[in-house]
Amino acid sequence: MERAANGRYQWQLKAPNGRVVAVSAPVFDTSQEAHRAFALLRVEVAGLTARITHVRDGIGWIWVVPGARGSAEARSSRAYERYATCQNAFRRFVALVERQPLDAPERERSPRSAGPAERVPGDDV
């Protein structure tokens, strides 16, 4: 869980190398709400689909997991230069979510403890 400067929460999914792969599209009032949203995503992972779109301002592609009412549930943490790379990033996201335990313990970070993501050579996620 990530706590924003405004006090609201957002979940982040990180790869084993520590790089943020995806974030919750909505923000939540409590860390428990964010945790429940991720837990629900984990349960429904087999049926997840992505909407891949070109970024509005700039170059690149992003993926978004649409929710039941059309609002986004999750999104890529960054834009990808190529459409195919974005597709592969979504597939890796699904595989990473599938490996998460259904009752994963909640971890929370404050904005002060958030450090920059480390770039690992050869890692496209």
XYZ file of N, CA, C and O in Angstrom:
500
model
N 0.838 -1.176 0.000
C 0.000 0.000 0.000
C 0.880 1.235 0.000
O 1.912 1.256 0.652
N 0.455 2.233 -0.705
C 1.168 3.501 -0.790
C 0.257 4.597 -0.262
O -0.902 4.684 -0.674
N 0.748 5.376 0.652
C -0.040 6.487 1.172
C 0.425 7.766 0.504
O 1.600 8.128 0.567
N -0.504 8.446 -0.138
C -0.191 9.686 -0.844
C -0.067 10.839 0.145
O -0.473 10.741 1.301
N 0.467 11.934 -0.331
C 0.628 13.117 0.507
C -0.713 13.634 1.018
O -0.787 14.228 2.094
N -1.788 13.381 0.249
C -3.118 13.838 0.672
C -3.768 12.883 1.687
O -4.911 13.087 2.082
N -3.053 11.824 2.093
C -3.560 10.906 3.100
C -4.370 9.747 2.564
O -4.773 8.866 3.320
N -4.606 9.699 1.267
C -5.367 8.598 0.682
C -4.424 7.468 0.288
O -3.214 7.628 0.291
N -4.981 6.313 -0.069
C -4.189 5.106 -0.309
C -4.373 4.573 -1.723
O -5.427 4.731 -2.332
N -3.336 3.898 -2.183
C -3.341 3.248 -3.485
C -2.470 2.001 -3.348
O -1.435 2.037 -2.690
N -2.903 0.883 -3.950
C -2.037 -0.281 -3.910
C -1.059 -0.221 -5.064
O -1.322 0.399 -6.082
N 0.085 -0.840 -4.880
C 1.105 -0.975 -5.913
C 1.497 -2.436 -5.976
O 1.640 -3.082 -4.939
N 1.696 -2.945 -7.172
C 2.195 -4.302 -7.340
C 3.621 -4.195 -7.853
O 3.871 -3.536 -8.861
N 4.527 -4.825 -7.123
C 5.945 -4.751 -7.479
C 6.454 -6.093 -7.951
O 6.071 -7.136 -7.438
N 7.355 -6.039 -8.910
C 8.049 -7.225 -9.394
C 9.069 -7.642 -8.330
O 9.390 -6.862 -7.432
N 9.587 -8.854 -8.414
C 10.584 -9.296 -7.441
C 11.805 -8.365 -7.347
O 12.445 -8.282 -6.313
N 12.111 -7.640 -8.418
C 13.253 -6.724 -8.389
C 12.915 -5.380 -7.737
O 13.763 -4.493 -7.661
N 11.663 -5.214 -7.280
C 11.261 -3.979 -6.604
C 10.647 -2.929 -7.497
O 10.160 -1.904 -7.019
N 10.618 -3.170 -8.782
C 10.056 -2.194 -9.716
C 8.531 -2.260 -9.671
O 7.938 -3.337 -9.701
N 7.884 -1.101 -9.620
C 6.422 -1.035 -9.608
C 5.915 -1.403 -11.002
O 6.288 -0.798 -11.998
N 5.050 -2.421 -11.051
C 4.512 -2.937 -12.306
C 3.141 -2.334 -12.592
O 2.812 -2.023 -13.730
N 2.339 -2.184 -11.542
C 0.970 -1.692 -11.703
C 0.544 -0.967 -10.436
O 1.107 -1.192 -9.364
N -0.478 -0.130 -10.588
C -1.048 0.589 -9.451
C -2.560 0.549 -9.561
O -3.115 0.339 -10.635
N -3.206 0.756 -8.428
C -4.665 0.843 -8.473
C -5.021 2.158 -9.160
O -4.373 3.183 -8.934
N -6.008 2.122 -10.011
C -6.441 3.345 -10.677
C -7.178 4.256 -9.692
O -6.891 5.449 -9.632
N -8.104 3.716 -8.903
C -8.733 4.597 -7.908
C -7.841 4.752 -6.682
O -6.939 3.946 -6.445
N -8.096 5.801 -5.931
C -7.455 5.955 -4.623
C -8.526 5.705 -3.572
O -9.718 5.846 -3.835
N -8.087 5.317 -2.385
C -9.009 4.886 -1.344
C -8.804 5.707 -0.082
O -7.706 6.201 0.183
N -9.850 5.812 0.715
C -9.782 6.576 1.957
C -9.003 5.855 3.046
O -8.399 6.494 3.897
N -9.010 4.514 3.016
C -8.296 3.748 4.029
C -7.438 2.677 3.369
O -7.711 2.245 2.247
N -6.424 2.235 4.095
C -5.579 1.168 3.568
C -6.362 -0.139 3.466
O -6.099 -0.962 2.590
N -7.353 -0.327 4.347
C -8.171 -1.543 4.295
C -8.980 -1.598 2.992
O -9.131 -2.666 2.394
N -9.500 -0.460 2.540
C -10.237 -0.419 1.269
C -9.317 -0.783 0.109
O -9.706 -1.527 -0.793
N -8.113 -0.251 0.119
C -7.148 -0.554 -0.944
C -6.776 -2.038 -0.909
O -6.694 -2.690 -1.957
N -6.599 -2.569 0.277
C -6.269 -3.989 0.428
C -7.412 -4.861 -0.094
O -7.176 -5.840 -0.807
N -8.644 -4.510 0.234
C -9.807 -5.277 -0.255
C -9.900 -5.221 -1.773
O -10.225 -6.218 -2.419
N -9.618 -4.057 -2.362
C -9.675 -3.924 -3.820
C -8.651 -4.834 -4.489
O -8.948 -5.490 -5.489
N -7.435 -4.905 -3.916
C -6.428 -5.795 -4.486
C -6.821 -7.250 -4.287
O -6.640 -8.075 -5.188
N -7.365 -7.584 -3.128
C -7.795 -8.958 -2.864
C -8.871 -9.391 -3.866
O -8.841 -10.519 -4.367
N -9.786 -8.509 -4.186
C -10.825 -8.816 -5.171
C -10.209 -9.007 -6.560
O -10.579 -9.929 -7.296
N -9.246 -8.161 -6.905
C -8.544 -8.296 -8.183
C -7.848 -9.650 -8.244
O -7.889 -10.337 -9.262
N -7.245 -10.062 -7.142
C -6.544 -11.349 -7.085
C -7.506 -12.506 -7.325
O -7.187 -13.443 -8.043
N -8.698 -12.427 -6.755
C -9.690 -13.492 -6.919
C -10.166 -13.564 -8.378
O -10.402 -14.642 -8.911
N -10.268 -12.425 -9.033
C -10.803 -12.357 -10.393
C -9.728 -12.366 -11.470
O -10.032 -12.135 -12.644
N -8.481 -12.648 -11.120
C -7.365 -12.508 -12.044
C -7.530 -13.325 -13.329
O -7.133 -12.880 -14.399
N -8.135 -14.492 -13.258
C -8.270 -15.342 -14.449
C -9.112 -14.684 -15.534
O -8.904 -14.932 -16.723
N -10.028 -13.819 -15.162
C -10.895 -13.177 -16.144
C -10.505 -11.751 -16.511
O -11.245 -11.072 -17.219
N -9.343 -11.300 -16.057
C -8.944 -9.915 -16.337
C -8.599 -9.708 -17.804
O -7.971 -10.558 -18.427
N -9.026 -8.600 -18.325
C -8.650 -8.182 -19.667
C -8.121 -6.760 -19.583
O -8.411 -6.033 -18.631
N -7.359 -6.376 -20.578
C -6.783 -5.040 -20.580
C -7.286 -4.256 -21.783
O -7.516 -4.809 -22.853
N -7.422 -2.982 -21.553
C -7.685 -2.031 -22.643
C -6.358 -1.311 -22.850
O -5.859 -0.644 -21.945
N -5.769 -1.484 -24.017
C -4.480 -0.856 -24.313
C -4.735 0.367 -25.178
O -5.389 0.277 -26.215
N -4.241 1.495 -24.702
C -4.471 2.756 -25.412
C -3.167 3.530 -25.532
O -2.234 3.354 -24.759
N -3.164 4.418 -26.511
C -2.029 5.308 -26.709
C -2.132 6.418 -25.675
O -3.232 6.887 -25.374
N -1.015 6.840 -25.117
C -1.044 7.911 -24.119
C -1.482 9.216 -24.778
O -1.234 9.449 -25.953
N -2.167 10.042 -24.022
C -2.703 11.303 -24.564
C -1.603 12.271 -24.971
O -1.606 12.800 -26.060
N -0.713 12.531 -24.044
C 0.355 13.502 -24.297
C 1.691 12.779 -24.289
O 2.185 12.411 -23.241
N 2.223 12.577 -25.468
C 3.511 11.913 -25.532
C 3.471 10.672 -26.396
O 2.523 10.428 -27.135
N 4.506 9.891 -26.237
C 4.662 8.692 -27.052
C 4.578 7.482 -26.137
O 5.206 7.434 -25.095
N 3.795 6.515 -26.529
C 3.750 5.273 -25.779
C 2.356 4.714 -25.618
O 1.366 5.304 -26.038
N 2.324 3.550 -24.978
C 1.099 2.789 -24.777
C 0.977 2.438 -23.304
O 1.975 2.168 -22.639
N -0.254 2.421 -22.795
C -0.530 2.002 -21.429
C -1.640 0.965 -21.449
O -2.437 0.921 -22.384
N -1.690 0.131 -20.423
C -2.805 -0.810 -20.290
C -3.614 -0.414 -19.063
O -3.091 0.123 -18.095
N -4.915 -0.671 -19.154
C -5.854 -0.382 -18.073
C -6.795 -1.570 -17.947
O -7.281 -2.092 -18.952
N -7.051 -2.005 -16.718
C -8.039 -3.056 -16.465
C -9.350 -2.363 -16.124
O -9.455 -1.709 -15.097
N -10.347 -2.465 -17.021
C -11.629 -1.800 -16.742
C -12.423 -2.555 -15.685
O -12.380 -3.777 -15.611
N -13.139 -1.805 -14.866
C -13.984 -2.384 -13.838
C -15.380 -2.647 -14.359
O -15.679 -2.449 -15.539
N -16.253 -3.062 -13.481
C -17.620 -3.432 -13.845
C -18.400 -2.255 -14.427
O -19.208 -2.424 -15.327
N -18.163 -1.073 -13.934
C -18.913 0.104 -14.402
C -18.134 0.940 -15.403
O -18.466 2.093 -15.651
N -17.069 0.374 -15.955
C -16.281 1.090 -16.945
C -15.139 1.908 -16.370
O -14.278 2.358 -17.102
N -15.143 2.104 -15.067
C -14.031 2.834 -14.461
C -12.853 1.876 -14.300
O -13.025 0.674 -14.152
N -11.669 2.414 -14.325
C -10.473 1.581 -14.265
C -10.237 1.034 -12.857
O -10.479 1.723 -11.875
N -9.791 -0.218 -12.777
C -9.438 -0.850 -11.504
C -7.942 -0.835 -11.278
O -7.479 -0.682 -10.161
N -7.188 -1.046 -12.350
C -5.729 -1.096 -12.276
C -5.184 -0.519 -13.571
O -5.877 -0.501 -14.594
N -3.925 -0.075 -13.494
C -3.293 0.475 -14.699
C -1.794 0.220 -14.646
O -1.234 -0.038 -13.584
N -1.186 0.289 -15.809
C 0.265 0.126 -15.857
C 0.908 1.298 -15.127
O 0.355 2.397 -15.071
N 2.067 1.048 -14.578
C 2.740 2.093 -13.810
C 3.496 3.063 -14.708
O 3.941 4.105 -14.241
N 3.620 2.715 -15.979
C 4.336 3.588 -16.912
C 3.851 3.323 -18.328
O 3.104 2.371 -18.577
N 4.289 4.166 -19.242
C 3.979 3.983 -20.658
C 5.073 3.139 -21.301
O 6.233 3.187 -20.887
N 4.686 2.356 -22.300
C 5.617 1.504 -23.035
C 5.741 2.024 -24.454
O 4.759 2.469 -25.054
N 6.946 1.950 -24.996
C 7.215 2.509 -26.315
C 6.468 1.766 -27.420
O 5.998 2.369 -28.375
N 6.345 0.451 -27.272
C 5.710 -0.359 -28.316
C 4.432 -1.016 -27.790
O 4.352 -1.406 -26.635
N 3.476 -1.179 -28.691
C 2.202 -1.820 -28.357
C 2.437 -3.240 -27.857
O 1.890 -3.655 -26.834
N 3.272 -3.995 -28.563
C 3.535 -5.393 -28.183
C 4.201 -5.477 -26.810
O 3.910 -6.384 -26.027
N 5.070 -4.550 -26.486
C 5.715 -4.532 -25.174
C 4.680 -4.279 -24.091
O 4.726 -4.875 -23.011
N 3.722 -3.413 -24.372
C 2.642 -3.132 -23.424
C 1.789 -4.381 -23.210
O 1.427 -4.701 -22.077
N 1.471 -5.092 -24.279
C 0.723 -6.352 -24.164
C 1.467 -7.346 -23.276
O 0.874 -7.974 -22.397
N 2.762 -7.479 -23.502
C 3.566 -8.406 -22.705
C 3.633 -7.973 -21.246
O 3.624 -8.814 -20.344
N 3.693 -6.674 -21.013
C 3.719 -6.167 -19.639
C 2.418 -6.523 -18.917
O 2.434 -6.886 -17.734
N 1.280 -6.449 -19.627
C 0.019 -6.836 -19.014
C 0.023 -8.331 -18.688
O -0.414 -8.738 -17.609
N 0.544 -9.153 -19.591
C 0.619 -10.596 -19.328
C 1.482 -10.889 -18.101
O 1.151 -11.741 -17.281
N 2.588 -10.171 -17.968
C 3.447 -10.353 -16.791
C 2.743 -9.876 -15.527
O 2.903 -10.474 -14.458
N 1.948 -8.822 -15.629
C 1.155 -8.348 -14.489
C 0.203 -9.440 -14.021
O 0.134 -9.746 -12.836
N -0.518 -10.053 -14.956
C -1.464 -11.121 -14.607
C -0.719 -12.273 -13.934
O -1.153 -12.794 -12.907
N 0.428 -12.668 -14.494
C 1.197 -13.763 -13.907
C 1.671 -13.409 -12.501
O 1.647 -14.249 -11.598
N 2.056 -12.172 -12.285
C 2.501 -11.744 -10.965
C 1.350 -11.716 -9.965
O 1.499 -12.143 -8.823
N 0.184 -11.265 -10.399
C -0.994 -11.263 -9.523
C -1.364 -12.693 -9.153
O -1.690 -12.978 -8.001
N -1.297 -13.606 -10.121
C -1.634 -15.005 -9.850
C -0.723 -15.614 -8.787
O -1.145 -16.502 -8.048
N 0.508 -15.148 -8.695
C 1.450 -15.688 -7.710
C 1.267 -15.091 -6.322
O 1.873 -15.567 -5.365
N 0.430 -14.072 -6.194
C 0.197 -13.449 -4.889
C -0.728 -14.332 -4.068
O -1.728 -14.828 -4.570
N -0.426 -14.511 -2.779
C -1.328 -15.291 -1.939
C -2.672 -14.585 -1.805
O -2.739 -13.359 -1.845
N -3.726 -15.360 -1.681
C -5.064 -14.770 -1.574
C -5.211 -13.919 -0.322
O -5.995 -12.990 -0.304
N -4.470 -14.225 0.706
C -4.568 -13.439 1.932
C -3.230 -12.781 2.249
O -2.720 -12.881 3.348
N -2.652 -12.094 1.252
C -1.350 -11.452 1.420
C -1.395 -10.429 2.541
O -2.363 -9.701 2.677
N -0.364 -10.389 3.368
C -0.348 -9.395 4.444
C -0.243 -7.989 3.869
O 0.373 -7.776 2.831
N -0.859 -7.069 4.538
C -0.872 -5.686 4.097
C 0.400 -4.989 4.541
O 0.811 -5.085 5.676
N 1.038 -4.311 3.597
C 2.209 -3.499 3.907
C 1.932 -2.098 3.417
O 1.396 -1.895 2.351
N 2.326 -1.137 4.206
C 2.026 0.252 3.875
C 3.304 1.060 3.873
O 4.170 0.870 4.695
N 3.396 1.957 2.891
C 4.526 2.876 2.837
C 3.990 4.294 2.897
O 2.958 4.600 2.330
N 4.713 5.135 3.557
C 4.349 6.544 3.579
C 5.119 7.242 2.468
O 6.120 6.718 1.985
N 4.693 8.430 2.038
C 5.404 9.129 0.970
C 6.861 9.401 1.338
O 7.714 9.441 0.480
N 7.159 9.551 2.605
C 8.531 9.835 3.034
C 9.439 8.633 2.860
O 10.626 8.774 2.655
N 8.891 7.426 2.930
C 9.734 6.236 2.823
C 9.852 5.739 1.392
O 10.578 4.813 1.119
N 9.123 6.366 0.482
C 9.133 5.918 -0.907
C 10.415 6.365 -1.584
O 10.724 7.540 -1.634
N 11.155 5.407 -2.097
C 12.381 5.723 -2.817
C 12.182 5.498 -4.296
O 11.167 4.950 -4.732
N 13.142 5.898 -5.123
C 13.002 5.702 -6.569
C 13.084 4.227 -6.929
O 13.769 3.457 -6.259
N 12.370 3.845 -7.977
C 12.411 2.459 -8.437
C 13.777 2.204 -9.059
O 14.332 3.054 -9.745
N 14.306 1.033 -8.818
C 15.611 0.690 -9.344
C 15.452 0.072 -10.715
O 14.623 -0.798 -10.929
N 16.253 0.495 -11.669
C 16.210 -0.027 -13.028
C 17.143 -1.214 -13.113
O 18.320 -1.119 -12.759
N 16.617 -2.337 -13.589
C 17.418 -3.539 -13.761
C 17.627 -3.731 -15.251
O 16.661 -3.809 -16.005
N 18.877 -3.773 -15.717
C 19.134 -3.946 -17.148
C 18.435 -5.184 -17.691
O 18.434 -6.229 -17.076
N 17.805 -5.014 -18.856
C 17.115 -6.105 -19.519
C 15.716 -6.353 -19.015
O 15.019 -7.224 -19.499
N 15.246 -5.582 -18.061
C 13.898 -5.751 -17.500
C 12.946 -4.792 -18.190
O 13.128 -3.592 -18.101
N 11.958 -5.311 -18.892
C 11.001 -4.471 -19.605
C 9.762 -4.165 -18.795
O 8.902 -3.448 -19.232
N 9.606 -4.778 -17.635
C 8.384 -4.585 -16.854
C 8.437 -3.265 -16.151
O 9.365 -2.826 -15.590
